[in-house]
Amino acid sequence: MDDHASIARRRPARLLIGLSVLCLAVTVPAGSGEGPAERKEAVRVAKKVEKADKGARQTEEEREALRRFQEGVAEYAELHARLVARLGTPESVAAQKALAHALAASRAKARPGDIFRPESEPVFRRLIAEQLEGPDALDARRTLLEGNPRDERPLGSVVLRVNGEYPIGAPRSTVPPSVLLTLPPLPACLHYRFVGRELVLVDSVAGLIVDLLPAAAPDLSVS
Amino acid sequence: MKRATIGRLLVVSGLFLCSLPTALPGTVPPARSPVTRTLTLPRSDGSVRFAVIGDTGTGAREQYDLAQQMAAFHADFPFAFVIMLGDNIIGADEPADMRAKFETPYKPLLDAGVVFHAVLGNHDNPNQRFYRLFNMGGERYYAFSEGGTAQPATGGVRFFALDSDYLDKPQLDWLEKELSSSSSPWMISFFHHPLYSSGRTHGSALESRAILEPLFVKYKVSVVFSGHDHVYERIKPQKGGIVYWVSGAGGRLRKGDLGASELTARGFDADCSFMMVEITGDDLYYQAVSRTGETVDSGVVRRHGVPSPSPPSTPAAQ
């Protein structure tokens, strides 16, 4: 039988071995560093983006509605190109405003819904909702709220109107990549932007608001 | 009250007072007398040298203070160019704003011929891409090379400047085409929104990560710089061994914004900061410096796929 002295000598060694085994068992995957919850969210978001990249299902009616949307967009892009050819690329704020003024004058009768036609509104709302609703879309909603002028400026001070200027000095909300992958592609001169929940078609060169779709995004709560 | 008790109270009060922050929460401490500037970069012949700043465009005193430090360090470490990580001009961008928020603070560097390469942030007018001094060539996203035959010690560095505010399909297709056709040994990307960040205000852009990280891993990008969170953070190597940096305190600071995170290799959120980088051969040396000139981080990153040199063997005892 072991005496007390030899048991006492072995105890620290056993403790050390036990601790080493524990350390080896609890290893963080190399190159990671995020907690388990963050890693899980990252995996869910990656799957969501992969699905968005494959393209959304659309009915024939929806495809037709988006085709007409694209016609309106192409018509605008032609107008933009003609005016840039005449006035030059706006390298200064003054030139940007001059281009915006010329564009607005050329489409003086433009109204909301000229490009986001009524038949395309439900399609846009559905496509956007698919990317912004649900727990897997938390990152997308947070992204959209960052720099969103409704969020970063007092309510009521951002007035949107067709042929108006995108608010000078106002930030731009980042458009979640999954939304961009899902919505119909645009020519280089046009961007989708969100102001609050409104989807705005913005001439990114002239800073001109080309069309608006109210309540395009679902509730953007992130809590 | 007994003397011993009074004495104890005094000691406790003194300790309490010493532990108080020297600035009110949310404010930036005034620039103290400059500390002795220490350069940790090797300054090797033929190296590629650049600085990194993010979220600068406030025109505030902090931006000017930091710009002065950059100019001071430039005297010892003449970096040839600066990469700007977005939010370059915040708010109005009339000519007077461009002067106050960019041309004046960086005048010493501009006068010395330092070239600035910018990307767009969410506070930037997209037409900054036409502003000559940002060298964006009229594009939201672009690539440029440094080093190579002009600086043979490096073998070439290819930079990919992205518009992370609007990651549309044409940009992603362009990026993959550029990455796949690049033969530069060093590939570096920079853009506004960090794929990895422990900043409490914004944090990691997960959807952007899902789209960009696979490309970076596939085509062996070595390092990535971003801003947006107004702190400094060096992230531990992630997938593919890629090192990510957040350097978004170039003119604005969110003091104390860094959350406790297993991502962080080194973080600094007590003051504004910028980075200097030197690439020579297979090594990228970095030094992050605060507004008061203190080095807050420094080290070296080995190029992707190149093993670290073995330590010299100890000669056998005779």
JSON list of N, CA and C in Angstrom, two decimals, chain B residues 176-244:
[
{"chain": "B", "resi": 176, "resn": "GLU", "atom": "N", "xyz": [-13.17, 38.96, -59.29]},
{"chain": "B", "resi": 176, "resn": "GLU", "atom": "CA", "xyz": [-12.69, 37.60, -59.54]},
{"chain": "B", "resi": 176, "resn": "GLU", "atom": "C", "xyz": [-11.77, 37.56, -60.76]},
{"chain": "B", "resi": 177, "resn": "LYS", "atom": "N", "xyz": [-12.15, 38.32, -61.77]},
{"chain": "B", "resi": 177, "resn": "LYS", "atom": "CA", "xyz": [-11.32, 38.36, -62.99]},
{"chain": "B", "resi": 177, "resn": "LYS", "atom": "C", "xyz": [-9.94, 38.93, -62.66]},
{"chain": "B", "resi": 178, "resn": "GLU", "atom": "N", "xyz": [-9.93, 40.01, -61.88]},
{"chain": "B", "resi": 178, "resn": "GLU", "atom": "CA", "xyz": [-8.65, 40.66, -61.52]},
{"chain": "B", "resi": 178, "resn": "GLU", "atom": "C", "xyz": [-7.80, 39.75, -60.64]},
{"chain": "B", "resi": 179, "resn": "LEU", "atom": "N", "xyz": [-8.41, 39.14, -59.66]},
{"chain": "B", "resi": 179, "resn": "LEU", "atom": "CA", "xyz": [-7.66, 38.26, -58.75]},
{"chain": "B", "resi": 179, "resn": "LEU", "atom": "C", "xyz": [-7.06, 37.08, -59.51]},
{"chain": "B", "resi": 180, "resn": "SER", "atom": "N", "xyz": [-7.87, 36.51, -60.40]},
{"chain": "B", "resi": 180, "resn": "SER", "atom": "CA", "xyz": [-7.41, 35.29, -61.08]},
{"chain": "B", "resi": 180, "resn": "SER", "atom": "C", "xyz": [-6.30, 35.61, -62.08]},
{"chain": "B", "resi": 181, "resn": "SER", "atom": "N", "xyz": [-6.26, 36.84, -62.57]},
{"chain": "B", "resi": 181, "resn": "SER", "atom": "CA", "xyz": [-5.25, 37.15, -63.58]},
{"chain": "B", "resi": 181, "resn": "SER", "atom": "C", "xyz": [-4.02, 37.83, -63.00]},
{"chain": "B", "resi": 182, "resn": "SER", "atom": "N", "xyz": [-4.02, 38.06, -61.70]},
{"chain": "B", "resi": 182, "resn": "SER", "atom": "CA", "xyz": [-2.86, 38.74, -61.10]},
{"chain": "B", "resi": 182, "resn": "SER", "atom": "C", "xyz": [-1.74, 37.74, -60.85]},
{"chain": "B", "resi": 183, "resn": "SER", "atom": "N", "xyz": [-0.52, 38.16, -61.19]},
{"chain": "B", "resi": 183, "resn": "SER", "atom": "CA", "xyz": [0.63, 37.30, -60.91]},
{"chain": "B", "resi": 183, "resn": "SER", "atom": "C", "xyz": [1.51, 37.90, -59.82]},
{"chain": "B", "resi": 184, "resn": "SER", "atom": "N", "xyz": [1.01, 38.93, -59.18]},
{"chain": "B", "resi": 184, "resn": "SER", "atom": "CA", "xyz": [1.83, 39.57, -58.14]},
{"chain": "B", "resi": 184, "resn": "SER", "atom": "C", "xyz": [1.94, 38.66, -56.94]},
{"chain": "B", "resi": 185, "resn": "PRO", "atom": "N", "xyz": [3.13, 38.59, -56.36]},
{"chain": "B", "resi": 185, "resn": "PRO", "atom": "CA", "xyz": [3.28, 37.74, -55.18]},
{"chain": "B", "resi": 185, "resn": "PRO", "atom": "C", "xyz": [2.42, 38.23, -54.00]},
{"chain": "B", "resi": 186, "resn": "TRP", "atom": "N", "xyz": [2.31, 39.55, -53.88]},
{"chain": "B", "resi": 186, "resn": "TRP", "atom": "CA", "xyz": [1.50, 40.10, -52.79]},
{"chain": "B", "resi": 186, "resn": "TRP", "atom": "C", "xyz": [0.17, 40.60, -53.34]},
{"chain": "B", "resi": 187, "resn": "MET", "atom": "N", "xyz": [-0.92, 40.19, -52.68]},
{"chain": "B", "resi": 187, "resn": "MET", "atom": "CA", "xyz": [-2.23, 40.69, -53.08]},
{"chain": "B", "resi": 187, "resn": "MET", "atom": "C", "xyz": [-2.92, 41.23, -51.84]},
{"chain": "B", "resi": 188, "resn": "ILE", "atom": "N", "xyz": [-3.32, 42.47, -51.95]},
{"chain": "B", "resi": 188, "resn": "ILE", "atom": "CA", "xyz": [-3.89, 43.17, -50.79]},
{"chain": "B", "resi": 188, "resn": "ILE", "atom": "C", "xyz": [-5.20, 43.81, -51.22]},
{"chain": "B", "resi": 189, "resn": "SER", "atom": "N", "xyz": [-6.20, 43.69, -50.38]},
{"chain": "B", "resi": 189, "resn": "SER", "atom": "CA", "xyz": [-7.47, 44.35, -50.69]},
{"chain": "B", "resi": 189, "resn": "SER", "atom": "C", "xyz": [-7.80, 45.35, -49.60]},
{"chain": "B", "resi": 190, "resn": "PHE", "atom": "N", "xyz": [-8.49, 46.42, -49.99]},
{"chain": "B", "resi": 190, "resn": "PHE", "atom": "CA", "xyz": [-8.94, 47.37, -48.99]},
{"chain": "B", "resi": 190, "resn": "PHE", "atom": "C", "xyz": [-10.30, 47.94, -49.39]},
{"chain": "B", "resi": 191, "resn": "PHE", "atom": "N", "xyz": [-11.12, 48.17, -48.40]},
{"chain": "B", "resi": 191, "resn": "PHE", "atom": "CA", "xyz": [-12.48, 48.66, -48.60]},
{"chain": "B", "resi": 191, "resn": "PHE", "atom": "C", "xyz": [-13.01, 49.09, -47.25]},
{"chain": "B", "resi": 192, "resn": "HIS", "atom": "N", "xyz": [-14.20, 49.68, -47.24]},
{"chain": "B", "resi": 192, "resn": "HIS", "atom": "CA", "xyz": [-14.66, 50.36, -46.04]},
{"chain": "B", "resi": 192, "resn": "HIS", "atom": "C", "xyz": [-15.16, 49.41, -44.94]},
{"chain": "B", "resi": 193, "resn": "HIS", "atom": "N", "xyz": [-16.02, 48.50, -45.26]},
{"chain": "B", "resi": 193, "resn": "HIS", "atom": "CA", "xyz": [-16.73, 47.70, -44.24]},
{"chain": "B", "resi": 193, "resn": "HIS", "atom": "C", "xyz": [-15.90, 46.46, -43.87]},
{"chain": "B", "resi": 194, "resn": "PRO", "atom": "N", "xyz": [-15.55, 46.31, -42.58]},
{"chain": "B", "resi": 194, "resn": "PRO", "atom": "CA", "xyz": [-14.67, 45.20, -42.22]},
{"chain": "B", "resi": 194, "resn": "PRO", "atom": "C", "xyz": [-15.39, 43.86, -42.23]},
{"chain": "B", "resi": 195, "resn": "LEU", "atom": "N", "xyz": [-14.74, 42.86, -42.76]},
{"chain": "B", "resi": 195, "resn": "LEU", "atom": "CA", "xyz": [-15.30, 41.51, -42.73]},
{"chain": "B", "resi": 195, "resn": "LEU", "atom": "C", "xyz": [-15.20, 40.93, -41.32]},
{"chain": "B", "resi": 196, "resn": "TYR", "atom": "N", "xyz": [-14.17, 41.37, -40.61]},
{"chain": "B", "resi": 196, "resn": "TYR", "atom": "CA", "xyz": [-13.99, 40.95, -39.22]},
{"chain": "B", "resi": 196, "resn": "TYR", "atom": "C", "xyz": [-13.72, 42.20, -38.39]},
{"chain": "B", "resi": 197, "resn": "SER", "atom": "N", "xyz": [-14.50, 42.37, -37.33]},
{"chain": "B", "resi": 197, "resn": "SER", "atom": "CA", "xyz": [-14.31, 43.52, -36.47]},
{"chain": "B", "resi": 197, "resn": "SER", "atom": "C", "xyz": [-14.95, 43.27, -35.12]},
{"chain": "B", "resi": 198, "resn": "SER", "atom": "N", "xyz": [-14.29, 43.75, -34.09]},
{"chain": "B", "resi": 198, "resn": "SER", "atom": "CA", "xyz": [-14.86, 43.64, -32.74]},
{"chain": "B", "resi": 198, "resn": "SER", "atom": "C", "xyz": [-15.46, 44.97, -32.29]},
{"chain": "B", "resi": 199, "resn": "GLY", "atom": "N", "xyz": [-15.61, 45.89, -33.21]},
{"chain": "B", "resi": 199, "resn": "GLY", "atom": "CA", "xyz": [-16.23, 47.17, -32.88]},
{"chain": "B", "resi": 199, "resn": "GLY", "atom": "C", "xyz": [-17.69, 46.95, -32.48]},
{"chain": "B", "resi": 200, "resn": "ARG", "atom": "N", "xyz": [-18.10, 47.57, -31.40]},
{"chain": "B", "resi": 200, "resn": "ARG", "atom": "CA", "xyz": [-19.46, 47.38, -30.92]},
{"chain": "B", "resi": 200, "resn": "ARG", "atom": "C", "xyz": [-20.47, 48.12, -31.79]},
{"chain": "B", "resi": 201, "resn": "THR", "atom": "N", "xyz": [-20.06, 49.22, -32.40]},
{"chain": "B", "resi": 201, "resn": "THR", "atom": "CA", "xyz": [-21.00, 50.01, -33.18]},
{"chain": "B", "resi": 201, "resn": "THR", "atom": "C", "xyz": [-21.38, 49.31, -34.48]},
{"chain": "B", "resi": 202, "resn": "HIS", "atom": "N", "xyz": [-20.44, 48.76, -35.18]},
{"chain": "B", "resi": 202, "resn": "HIS", "atom": "CA", "xyz": [-20.74, 48.09, -36.45]},
{"chain": "B", "resi": 202, "resn": "HIS", "atom": "C", "xyz": [-20.42, 46.60, -36.40]},
{"chain": "B", "resi": 203, "resn": "GLY", "atom": "N", "xyz": [-19.18, 46.27, -36.15]},
{"chain": "B", "resi": 203, "resn": "GLY", "atom": "CA", "xyz": [-18.81, 44.85, -36.12]},
{"chain": "B", "resi": 203, "resn": "GLY", "atom": "C", "xyz": [-18.62, 44.28, -37.51]},
{"chain": "B", "resi": 204, "resn": "SER", "atom": "N", "xyz": [-18.56, 42.96, -37.55]},
{"chain": "B", "resi": 204, "resn": "SER", "atom": "CA", "xyz": [-18.24, 42.26, -38.80]},
{"chain": "B", "resi": 204, "resn": "SER", "atom": "C", "xyz": [-19.39, 42.35, -39.79]},
{"chain": "B", "resi": 205, "resn": "ALA", "atom": "N", "xyz": [-19.06, 42.60, -41.04]},
{"chain": "B", "resi": 205, "resn": "ALA", "atom": "CA", "xyz": [-20.06, 42.62, -42.12]},
{"chain": "B", "resi": 205, "resn": "ALA", "atom": "C", "xyz": [-20.17, 41.19, -42.65]},
{"chain": "B", "resi": 206, "resn": "LEU", "atom": "N", "xyz": [-21.12, 40.45, -42.14]},
{"chain": "B", "resi": 206, "resn": "LEU", "atom": "CA", "xyz": [-21.15, 39.00, -42.41]},
{"chain": "B", "resi": 206, "resn": "LEU", "atom": "C", "xyz": [-21.55, 38.68, -43.85]},
{"chain": "B", "resi": 207, "resn": "GLU", "atom": "N", "xyz": [-22.50, 39.43, -44.41]},
{"chain": "B", "resi": 207, "resn": "GLU", "atom": "CA", "xyz": [-22.87, 39.12, -45.81]},
{"chain": "B", "resi": 207, "resn": "GLU", "atom": "C", "xyz": [-21.71, 39.44, -46.74]},
{"chain": "B", "resi": 208, "resn": "SER", "atom": "N", "xyz": [-21.02, 40.54, -46.48]},
{"chain": "B", "resi": 208, "resn": "SER", "atom": "CA", "xyz": [-19.86, 40.87, -47.31]},
{"chain": "B", "resi": 208, "resn": "SER", "atom": "C", "xyz": [-18.79, 39.81, -47.13]},
{"chain": "B", "resi": 209, "resn": "ARG", "atom": "N", "xyz": [-18.64, 39.32, -45.92]},
{"chain": "B", "resi": 209, "resn": "ARG", "atom": "CA", "xyz": [-17.65, 38.27, -45.68]},
{"chain": "B", "resi": 209, "resn": "ARG", "atom": "C", "xyz": [-18.01, 37.02, -46.49]},
{"chain": "B", "resi": 210, "resn": "ALA", "atom": "N", "xyz": [-19.29, 36.67, -46.49]},
{"chain": "B", "resi": 210, "resn": "ALA", "atom": "CA", "xyz": [-19.72, 35.46, -47.21]},
{"chain": "B", "resi": 210, "resn": "ALA", "atom": "C", "xyz": [-19.37, 35.55, -48.69]},
{"chain": "B", "resi": 211, "resn": "ILE", "atom": "N", "xyz": [-19.37, 36.76, -49.21]},
{"chain": "B", "resi": 211, "resn": "ILE", "atom": "CA", "xyz": [-19.12, 36.94, -50.65]},
{"chain": "B", "resi": 211, "resn": "ILE", "atom": "C", "xyz": [-17.63, 37.12, -50.94]},
{"chain": "B", "resi": 212, "resn": "LEU", "atom": "N", "xyz": [-16.95, 37.88, -50.12]},
{"chain": "B", "resi": 212, "resn": "LEU", "atom": "CA", "xyz": [-15.56, 38.25, -50.46]},
{"chain": "B", "resi": 212, "resn": "LEU", "atom": "C", "xyz": [-14.53, 37.24, -49.93]},
{"chain": "B", "resi": 213, "resn": "GLU", "atom": "N", "xyz": [-14.76, 36.73, -48.74]},
{"chain": "B", "resi": 213, "resn": "GLU", "atom": "CA", "xyz": [-13.73, 35.85, -48.16]},
{"chain": "B", "resi": 213, "resn": "GLU", "atom": "C", "xyz": [-13.41, 34.64, -49.04]},
{"chain": "B", "resi": 214, "resn": "PRO", "atom": "N", "xyz": [-14.40, 33.96, -49.60]},
{"chain": "B", "resi": 214, "resn": "PRO", "atom": "CA", "xyz": [-14.04, 32.82, -50.46]},
{"chain": "B", "resi": 214, "resn": "PRO", "atom": "C", "xyz": [-13.13, 33.22, -51.63]},
{"chain": "B", "resi": 215, "resn": "LEU", "atom": "N", "xyz": [-13.36, 34.41, -52.17]},
{"chain": "B", "resi": 215, "resn": "LEU", "atom": "CA", "xyz": [-12.50, 34.87, -53.26]},
{"chain": "B", "resi": 215, "resn": "LEU", "atom": "C", "xyz": [-11.09, 35.14, -52.75]},
{"chain": "B", "resi": 216, "resn": "PHE", "atom": "N", "xyz": [-11.00, 35.78, -51.59]},
{"chain": "B", "resi": 216, "resn": "PHE", "atom": "CA", "xyz": [-9.70, 36.10, -51.03]},
{"chain": "B", "resi": 216, "resn": "PHE", "atom": "C", "xyz": [-8.92, 34.82, -50.73]},
{"chain": "B", "resi": 217, "resn": "VAL", "atom": "N", "xyz": [-9.60, 33.83, -50.21]},
{"chain": "B", "resi": 217, "resn": "VAL", "atom": "CA", "xyz": [-8.93, 32.57, -49.88]},
{"chain": "B", "resi": 217, "resn": "VAL", "atom": "C", "xyz": [-8.51, 31.84, -51.15]},
{"chain": "B", "resi": 218, "resn": "LYS", "atom": "N", "xyz": [-9.42, 31.81, -52.10]},
{"chain": "B", "resi": 218, "resn": "LYS", "atom": "CA", "xyz": [-9.15, 31.08, -53.36]},
{"chain": "B", "resi": 218, "resn": "LYS", "atom": "C", "xyz": [-7.94, 31.65, -54.07]},
{"chain": "B", "resi": 219, "resn": "TYR", "atom": "N", "xyz": [-7.83, 32.98, -54.10]},
{"chain": "B", "resi": 219, "resn": "TYR", "atom": "CA", "xyz": [-6.77, 33.62, -54.89]},
{"chain": "B", "resi": 219, "resn": "TYR", "atom": "C", "xyz": [-5.63, 34.12, -54.03]},
{"chain": "B", "resi": 220, "resn": "LYS", "atom": "N", "xyz": [-5.60, 33.69, -52.78]},
{"chain": "B", "resi": 220, "resn": "LYS", "atom": "CA", "xyz": [-4.44, 33.89, -51.90]},
{"chain": "B", "resi": 220, "resn": "LYS", "atom": "C", "xyz": [-4.13, 35.36, -51.64]},
{"chain": "B", "resi": 221, "resn": "VAL", "atom": "N", "xyz": [-5.14, 36.11, -51.31]},
{"chain": "B", "resi": 221, "resn": "VAL", "atom": "CA", "xyz": [-4.91, 37.46, -50.79]},
{"chain": "B", "resi": 221, "resn": "VAL", "atom": "C", "xyz": [-4.24, 37.30, -49.43]},
{"chain": "B", "resi": 222, "resn": "SER", "atom": "N", "xyz": [-3.29, 38.17, -49.15]},
{"chain": "B", "resi": 222, "resn": "SER", "atom": "CA", "xyz": [-2.54, 38.03, -47.90]},
{"chain": "B", "resi": 222, "resn": "SER", "atom": "C", "xyz": [-3.12, 38.86, -46.76]},
{"chain": "B", "resi": 223, "resn": "VAL", "atom": "N", "xyz": [-3.44, 40.12, -47.05]},
{"chain": "B", "resi": 223, "resn": "VAL", "atom": "CA", "xyz": [-3.96, 40.99, -45.99]},
{"chain": "B", "resi": 223, "resn": "VAL", "atom": "C", "xyz": [-5.08, 41.85, -46.54]},
{"chain": "B", "resi": 224, "resn": "VAL", "atom": "N", "xyz": [-5.94, 42.29, -45.61]},
{"chain": "B", "resi": 224, "resn": "VAL", "atom": "CA", "xyz": [-7.10, 43.13, -45.97]},
{"chain": "B", "resi": 224, "resn": "VAL", "atom": "C", "xyz": [-7.19, 44.26, -44.95]},
{"chain": "B", "resi": 225, "resn": "PHE", "atom": "N", "xyz": [-7.40, 45.47, -45.46]},
{"chain": "B", "resi": 225, "resn": "PHE", "atom": "CA", "xyz": [-7.56, 46.63, -44.58]},
{"chain": "B", "resi": 225, "resn": "PHE", "atom": "C", "xyz": [-8.98, 47.20, -44.74]},
{"chain": "B", "resi": 226, "resn": "SER", "atom": "N", "xyz": [-9.60, 47.57, -43.62]},
{"chain": "B", "resi": 226, "resn": "SER", "atom": "CA", "xyz": [-10.92, 48.18, -43.67]},
{"chain": "B", "resi": 226, "resn": "SER", "atom": "C", "xyz": [-11.03, 49.25, -42.59]},
{"chain": "B", "resi": 227, "resn": "GLY", "atom": "N", "xyz": [-12.09, 50.05, -42.68]},
{"chain": "B", "resi": 227, "resn": "GLY", "atom": "CA", "xyz": [-12.31, 51.09, -41.67]},
{"chain": "B", "resi": 227, "resn": "GLY", "atom": "C", "xyz": [-13.67, 50.89, -41.01]},
{"chain": "B", "resi": 228, "resn": "HIS", "atom": "N", "xyz": [-14.48, 51.93, -41.05]},
{"chain": "B", "resi": 228, "resn": "HIS", "atom": "CA", "xyz": [-15.89, 51.91, -40.65]},
{"chain": "B", "resi": 228, "resn": "HIS", "atom": "C", "xyz": [-16.06, 51.89, -39.13]},
{"chain": "B", "resi": 229, "resn": "ASP", "atom": "N", "xyz": [-15.44, 50.98, -38.43]},
{"chain": "B", "resi": 229, "resn": "ASP", "atom": "CA", "xyz": [-15.41, 51.04, -36.97]},
{"chain": "B", "resi": 229, "resn": "ASP", "atom": "C", "xyz": [-14.26, 51.95, -36.58]},
{"chain": "B", "resi": 230, "resn": "HIS", "atom": "N", "xyz": [-14.54, 52.91, -35.72]},
{"chain": "B", "resi": 230, "resn": "HIS", "atom": "CA", "xyz": [-13.54, 53.97, -35.47]},
{"chain": "B", "resi": 230, "resn": "HIS", "atom": "C", "xyz": [-12.60, 53.57, -34.35]},
{"chain": "B", "resi": 231, "resn": "VAL", "atom": "N", "xyz": [-11.86, 52.55, -34.63]},
{"chain": "B", "resi": 231, "resn": "VAL", "atom": "CA", "xyz": [-10.90, 51.97, -33.70]},
{"chain": "B", "resi": 231, "resn": "VAL", "atom": "C", "xyz": [-9.74, 51.42, -34.51]},
{"chain": "B", "resi": 232, "resn": "TYR", "atom": "N", "xyz": [-8.74, 50.89, -33.80]},
{"chain": "B", "resi": 232, "resn": "TYR", "atom": "CA", "xyz": [-7.70, 50.10, -34.46]},
{"chain": "B", "resi": 232, "resn": "TYR", "atom": "C", "xyz": [-7.83, 48.67, -33.95]},
{"chain": "B", "resi": 233, "resn": "GLU", "atom": "N", "xyz": [-7.79, 47.73, -34.86]},
{"chain": "B", "resi": 233, "resn": "GLU", "atom": "CA", "xyz": [-7.79, 46.33, -34.45]},
{"chain": "B", "resi": 233, "resn": "GLU", "atom": "C", "xyz": [-7.06, 45.49, -35.48]},
{"chain": "B", "resi": 234, "resn": "ARG", "atom": "N", "xyz": [-6.13, 44.68, -34.99]},
{"chain": "B", "resi": 234, "resn": "ARG", "atom": "CA", "xyz": [-5.51, 43.66, -35.83]},
{"chain": "B", "resi": 234, "resn": "ARG", "atom": "C", "xyz": [-6.20, 42.35, -35.45]},
{"chain": "B", "resi": 235, "resn": "ILE", "atom": "N", "xyz": [-6.72, 41.70, -36.48]},
{"chain": "B", "resi": 235, "resn": "ILE", "atom": "CA", "xyz": [-7.49, 40.48, -36.26]},
{"chain": "B", "resi": 235, "resn": "ILE", "atom": "C", "xyz": [-6.53, 39.29, -36.37]},
{"chain": "B", "resi": 236, "resn": "LYS", "atom": "N", "xyz": [-6.76, 38.29, -35.59]},
{"chain": "B", "resi": 236, "resn": "LYS", "atom": "CA", "xyz": [-5.96, 37.06, -35.71]},
{"chain": "B", "resi": 236, "resn": "LYS", "atom": "C", "xyz": [-6.16, 36.49, -37.11]},
{"chain": "B", "resi": 237, "resn": "PRO", "atom": "N", "xyz": [-5.16, 35.78, -37.65]},
{"chain": "B", "resi": 237, "resn": "PRO", "atom": "CA", "xyz": [-5.32, 35.22, -39.00]},
{"chain": "B", "resi": 237, "resn": "PRO", "atom": "C", "xyz": [-6.58, 34.39, -39.12]},
{"chain": "B", "resi": 238, "resn": "GLN", "atom": "N", "xyz": [-7.30, 34.59, -40.19]},
{"chain": "B", "resi": 238, "resn": "GLN", "atom": "CA", "xyz": [-8.56, 33.89, -40.42]},
{"chain": "B", "resi": 238, "resn": "GLN", "atom": "C", "xyz": [-8.37, 32.86, -41.54]},
{"chain": "B", "resi": 239, "resn": "LYS", "atom": "N", "xyz": [-9.45, 32.47, -42.16]},
{"chain": "B", "resi": 239, "resn": "LYS", "atom": "CA", "xyz": [-9.37, 31.42, -43.19]},
{"chain": "B", "resi": 239, "resn": "LYS", "atom": "C", "xyz": [-8.33, 31.79, -44.23]},
{"chain": "B", "resi": 240, "resn": "GLY", "atom": "N", "xyz": [-7.57, 30.81, -44.62]},
{"chain": "B", "resi": 240, "resn": "GLY", "atom": "CA", "xyz": [-6.53, 31.06, -45.61]},
{"chain": "B", "resi": 240, "resn": "GLY", "atom": "C", "xyz": [-5.33, 31.79, -45.03]},
{"chain": "B", "resi": 241, "resn": "GLY", "atom": "N", "xyz": [-5.31, 31.96, -43.72]},
{"chain": "B", "resi": 241, "resn": "GLY", "atom": "CA", "xyz": [-4.20, 32.68, -43.09]},
{"chain": "B", "resi": 241, "resn": "GLY", "atom": "C", "xyz": [-4.23, 34.18, -43.34]},
{"chain": "B", "resi": 242, "resn": "ILE", "atom": "N", "xyz": [-5.36, 34.70, -43.81]},
{"chain": "B", "resi": 242, "resn": "ILE", "atom": "CA", "xyz": [-5.44, 36.12, -44.15]},
{"chain": "B", "resi": 242, "resn": "ILE", "atom": "C", "xyz": [-5.52, 36.95, -42.86]},
{"chain": "B", "resi": 243, "resn": "VAL", "atom": "N", "xyz": [-4.71, 38.00, -42.82]},
{"chain": "B", "resi": 243, "resn": "VAL", "atom": "CA", "xyz": [-4.73, 38.92, -41.68]},
{"chain": "B", "resi": 243, "resn": "VAL", "atom": "C", "xyz": [-5.59, 40.12, -42.06]},
{"chain": "B", "resi": 244, "resn": "TYR", "atom": "N", "xyz": [-6.55, 40.45, -41.22]},
{"chain": "B", "resi": 244, "resn": "TYR", "atom": "CA", "xyz": [-7.45, 41.58, -41.43]},
{"chain": "B", "resi": 244, "resn": "TYR", "atom": "C", "xyz": [-7.12, 42.68, -40.43]}
]
